[in-house]
Coordinates of C-alpha atoms and ligand atoms in Angstrom, one line a residue:
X17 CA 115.1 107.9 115.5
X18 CA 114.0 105.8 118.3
X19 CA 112.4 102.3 118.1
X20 CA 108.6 104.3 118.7
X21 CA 109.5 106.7 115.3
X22 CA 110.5 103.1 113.3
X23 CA 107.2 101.5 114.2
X24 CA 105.4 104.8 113.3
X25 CA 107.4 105.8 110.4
X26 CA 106.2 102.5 109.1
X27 CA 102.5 102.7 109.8
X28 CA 101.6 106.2 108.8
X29 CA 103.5 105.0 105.5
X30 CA 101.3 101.8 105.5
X31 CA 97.9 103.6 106.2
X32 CA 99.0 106.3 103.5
X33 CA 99.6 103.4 100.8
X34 CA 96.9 100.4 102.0
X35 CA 98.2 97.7 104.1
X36 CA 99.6 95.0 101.3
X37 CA 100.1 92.9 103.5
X38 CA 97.7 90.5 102.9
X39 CA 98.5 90.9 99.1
X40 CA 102.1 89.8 99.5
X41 CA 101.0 86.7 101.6
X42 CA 99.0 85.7 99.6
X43 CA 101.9 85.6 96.4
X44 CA 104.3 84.0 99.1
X45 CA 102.1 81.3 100.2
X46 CA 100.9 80.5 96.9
X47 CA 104.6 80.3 94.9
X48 CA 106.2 79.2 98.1
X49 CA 108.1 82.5 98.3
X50 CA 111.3 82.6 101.1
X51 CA 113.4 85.0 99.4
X52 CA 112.2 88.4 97.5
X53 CA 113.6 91.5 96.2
X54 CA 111.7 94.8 96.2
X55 CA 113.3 97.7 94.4
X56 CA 111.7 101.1 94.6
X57 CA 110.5 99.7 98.1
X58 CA 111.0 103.2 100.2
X59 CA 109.9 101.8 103.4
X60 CA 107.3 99.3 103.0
X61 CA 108.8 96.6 104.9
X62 CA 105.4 94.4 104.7
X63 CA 106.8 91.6 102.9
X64 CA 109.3 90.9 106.0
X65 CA 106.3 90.6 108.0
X66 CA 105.1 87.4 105.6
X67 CA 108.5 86.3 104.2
X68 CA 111.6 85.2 105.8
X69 CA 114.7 86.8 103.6
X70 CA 113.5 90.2 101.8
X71 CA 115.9 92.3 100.1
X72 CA 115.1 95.9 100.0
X73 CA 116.5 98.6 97.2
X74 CA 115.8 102.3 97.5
X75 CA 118.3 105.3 96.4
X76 CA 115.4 107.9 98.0
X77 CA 117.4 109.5 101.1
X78 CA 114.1 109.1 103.5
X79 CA 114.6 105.0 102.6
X80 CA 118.3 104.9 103.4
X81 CA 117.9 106.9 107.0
X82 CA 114.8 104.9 107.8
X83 CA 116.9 101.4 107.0
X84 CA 120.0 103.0 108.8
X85 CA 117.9 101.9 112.2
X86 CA 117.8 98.1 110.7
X87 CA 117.8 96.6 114.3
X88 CA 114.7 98.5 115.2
X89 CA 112.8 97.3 112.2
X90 CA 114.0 93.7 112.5
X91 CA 112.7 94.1 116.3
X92 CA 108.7 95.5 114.8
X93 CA 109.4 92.4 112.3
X94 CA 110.0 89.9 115.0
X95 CA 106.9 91.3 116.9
X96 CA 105.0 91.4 114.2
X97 CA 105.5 88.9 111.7
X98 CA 103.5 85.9 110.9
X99 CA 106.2 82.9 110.5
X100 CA 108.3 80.6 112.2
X101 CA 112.2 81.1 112.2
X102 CA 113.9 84.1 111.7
X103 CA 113.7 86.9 109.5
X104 CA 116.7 88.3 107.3
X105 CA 116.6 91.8 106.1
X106 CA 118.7 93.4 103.7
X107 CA 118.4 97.3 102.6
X108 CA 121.1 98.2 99.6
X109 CA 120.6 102.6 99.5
X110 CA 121.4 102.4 96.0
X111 CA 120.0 102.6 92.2
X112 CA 118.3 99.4 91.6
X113 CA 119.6 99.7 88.6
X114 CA 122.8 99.0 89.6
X115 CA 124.6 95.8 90.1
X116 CA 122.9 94.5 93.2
X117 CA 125.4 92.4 95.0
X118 CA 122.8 89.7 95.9
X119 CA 121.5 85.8 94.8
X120 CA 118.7 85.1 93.2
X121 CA 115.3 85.3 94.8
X122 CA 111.6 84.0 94.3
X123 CA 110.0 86.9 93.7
X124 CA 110.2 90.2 92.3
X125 CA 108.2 93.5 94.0
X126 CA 107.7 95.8 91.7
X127 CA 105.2 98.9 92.9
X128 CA 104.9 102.5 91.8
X129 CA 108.6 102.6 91.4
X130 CA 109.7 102.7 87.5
X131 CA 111.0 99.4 84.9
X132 CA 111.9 97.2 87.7
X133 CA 110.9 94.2 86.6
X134 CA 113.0 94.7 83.4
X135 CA 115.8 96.1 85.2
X136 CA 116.0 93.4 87.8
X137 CA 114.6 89.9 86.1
X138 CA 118.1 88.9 86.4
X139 CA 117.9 88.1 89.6
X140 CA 115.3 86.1 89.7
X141 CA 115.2 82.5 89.6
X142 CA 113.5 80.6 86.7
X143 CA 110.3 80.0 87.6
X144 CA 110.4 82.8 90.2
X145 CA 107.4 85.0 90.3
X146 CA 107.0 88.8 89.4
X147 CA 104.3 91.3 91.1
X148 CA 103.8 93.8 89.4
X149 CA 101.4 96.9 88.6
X150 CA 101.2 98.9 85.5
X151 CA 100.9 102.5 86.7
X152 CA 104.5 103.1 85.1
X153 CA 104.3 100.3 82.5
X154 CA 106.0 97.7 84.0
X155 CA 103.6 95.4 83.9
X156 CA 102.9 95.8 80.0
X157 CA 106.9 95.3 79.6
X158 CA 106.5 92.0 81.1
X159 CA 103.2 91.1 79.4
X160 CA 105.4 91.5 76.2
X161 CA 108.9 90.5 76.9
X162 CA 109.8 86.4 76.2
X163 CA 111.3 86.3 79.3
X164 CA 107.8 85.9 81.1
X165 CA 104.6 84.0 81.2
X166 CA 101.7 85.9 82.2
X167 CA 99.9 83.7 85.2
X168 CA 97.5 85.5 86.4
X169 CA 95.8 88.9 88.4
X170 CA 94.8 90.1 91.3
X171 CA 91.5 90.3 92.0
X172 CA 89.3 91.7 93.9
X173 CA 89.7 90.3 97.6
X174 CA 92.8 89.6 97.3
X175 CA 92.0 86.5 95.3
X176 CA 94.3 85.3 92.7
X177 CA 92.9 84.8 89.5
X178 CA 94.5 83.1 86.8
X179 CA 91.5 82.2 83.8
X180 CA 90.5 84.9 80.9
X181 CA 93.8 86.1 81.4
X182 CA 93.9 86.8 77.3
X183 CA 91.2 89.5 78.1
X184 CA 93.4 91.7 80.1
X185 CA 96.2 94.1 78.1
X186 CA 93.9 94.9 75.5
X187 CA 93.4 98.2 74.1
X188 CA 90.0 99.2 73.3
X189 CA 89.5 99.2 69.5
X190 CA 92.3 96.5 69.4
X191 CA 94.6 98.7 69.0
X192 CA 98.2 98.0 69.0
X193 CA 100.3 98.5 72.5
X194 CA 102.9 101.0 71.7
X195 CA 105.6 99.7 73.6
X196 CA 108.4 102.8 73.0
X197 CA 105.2 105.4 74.0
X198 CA 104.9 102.8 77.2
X199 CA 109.3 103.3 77.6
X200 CA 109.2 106.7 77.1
X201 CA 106.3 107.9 79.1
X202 CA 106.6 105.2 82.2
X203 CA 102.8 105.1 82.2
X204 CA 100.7 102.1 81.2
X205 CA 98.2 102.5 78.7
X206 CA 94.4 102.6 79.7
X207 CA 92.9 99.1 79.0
X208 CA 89.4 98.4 78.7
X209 CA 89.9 96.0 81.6
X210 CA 92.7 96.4 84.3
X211 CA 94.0 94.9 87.3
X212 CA 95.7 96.5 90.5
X213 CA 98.1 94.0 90.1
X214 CA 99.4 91.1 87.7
X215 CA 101.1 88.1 87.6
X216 CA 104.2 86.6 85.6
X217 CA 106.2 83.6 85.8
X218 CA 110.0 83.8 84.7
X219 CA 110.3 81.2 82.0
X220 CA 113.8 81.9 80.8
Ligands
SAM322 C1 106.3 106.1 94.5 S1 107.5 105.3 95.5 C2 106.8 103.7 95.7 C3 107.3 103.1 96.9 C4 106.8 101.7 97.2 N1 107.1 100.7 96.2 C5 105.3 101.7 97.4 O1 104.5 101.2 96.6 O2 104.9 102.2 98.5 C6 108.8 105.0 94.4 C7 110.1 104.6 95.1 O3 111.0 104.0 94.2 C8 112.3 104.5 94.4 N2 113.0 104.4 93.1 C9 112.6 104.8 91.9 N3 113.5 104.6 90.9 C10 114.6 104.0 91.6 C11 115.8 103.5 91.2 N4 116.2 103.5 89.9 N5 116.7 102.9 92.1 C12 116.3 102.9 93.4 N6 115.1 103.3 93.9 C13 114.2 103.9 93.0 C14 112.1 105.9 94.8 O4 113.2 106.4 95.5 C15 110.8 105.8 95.7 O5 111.2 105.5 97.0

């Protein structure tokens, strides 16, 4: 794989999936993110280009090859990135549900890619911030676990939006979340009003 295959490995990916990158600056600038940790990543590398120290977690075999050229993405980074300084990347090929051999970080990724939020709060920092979707539940875990404070959505336009949060996770008919059907199925439920993405705040 040559430096052109990196840089178009990583754009076909990012046209198939919506560029987020504009997403993930917006969480960085706005919790003063510097270090995060996406598990389930596969290869988008778009926080790198917003965030100085990103730590990457994918046991998918098309993730590890495509990190095996690390200098080649650290080169599209440094081209491409939008900060001052450096940028660190880590990629561990391995179950992120796994001892990951790393410090604590600012912020959590958590997209399309299982319980990662629940498997990995542990290494982030109180206070540290969690992105999250629910298309496998992960976001109802955290909207019910003690270990998090639900802060707000994303809206459309990438706007943050963090009022009439208590209208969000609700079932239509009030029903009750069933939160072993949510651990058993890895899907979240369908609420009457939803988010692409949500929020949370790591309070213990
Ligand atoms: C559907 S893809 C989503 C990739 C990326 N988050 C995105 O939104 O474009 C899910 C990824 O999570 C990875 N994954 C799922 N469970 C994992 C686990 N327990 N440990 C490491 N990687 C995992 C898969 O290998 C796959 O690359």
């Amino acid at each position: 794989m040559n430096r052109l295959n990196v840089d178009q490995e990583y754009i076909e990916y990012r046209d198939k999936i919506g560029d987020r990158k504009d997403l993930y600056d917006l969480v960085a600038r706005k919790y003063d993110v510097k270090r995060v940790l996406y598990p389930g990543s596969h290869i988008d590398i778009a926080p790198s280009l917003v965030m100085p120290h990103a730590i990457y977690v994918d046991n998918f075999k098309g993730a590890i090859k495509f990190f095996r050229k690390i200098e080649l993405i650290q080169e599209y980074i440094n081209q491409n990135k939008e900060y001052d300084g450096p940028c660190d990347i880590v990629f561990l090929g391995q179950d992120y549900t796994e001892d990951l051999d790393i410090e604590p970080v600012d912020l959590i990724i958590s997209q399309y890619a299982g319980f990662v939020g629940q498997a990995t709060k542990k290494y982030l920092k109180t206070g540290g911030i969690l992105l999250c979707n629910d298309s496998h539940g992960d976001a109802t875990l955290a909207r019910y676990d003690d270990d998090f404070e639900f802060n707000g959505v994303i809206g459309k336009n990438n706007k943050i939006i963090s009022t009439h949060l208590d209208s969000y996770f609700v079932l239509p008919g009030n029903q009750t979340v069933d939160l072993a059907k949510v651990n058993e199925q890895m899907k979240g439920p369908k609420y009457k009003i939803s988010a692409n993405n949500y929020i949370f705040r790591k309070i213990s």
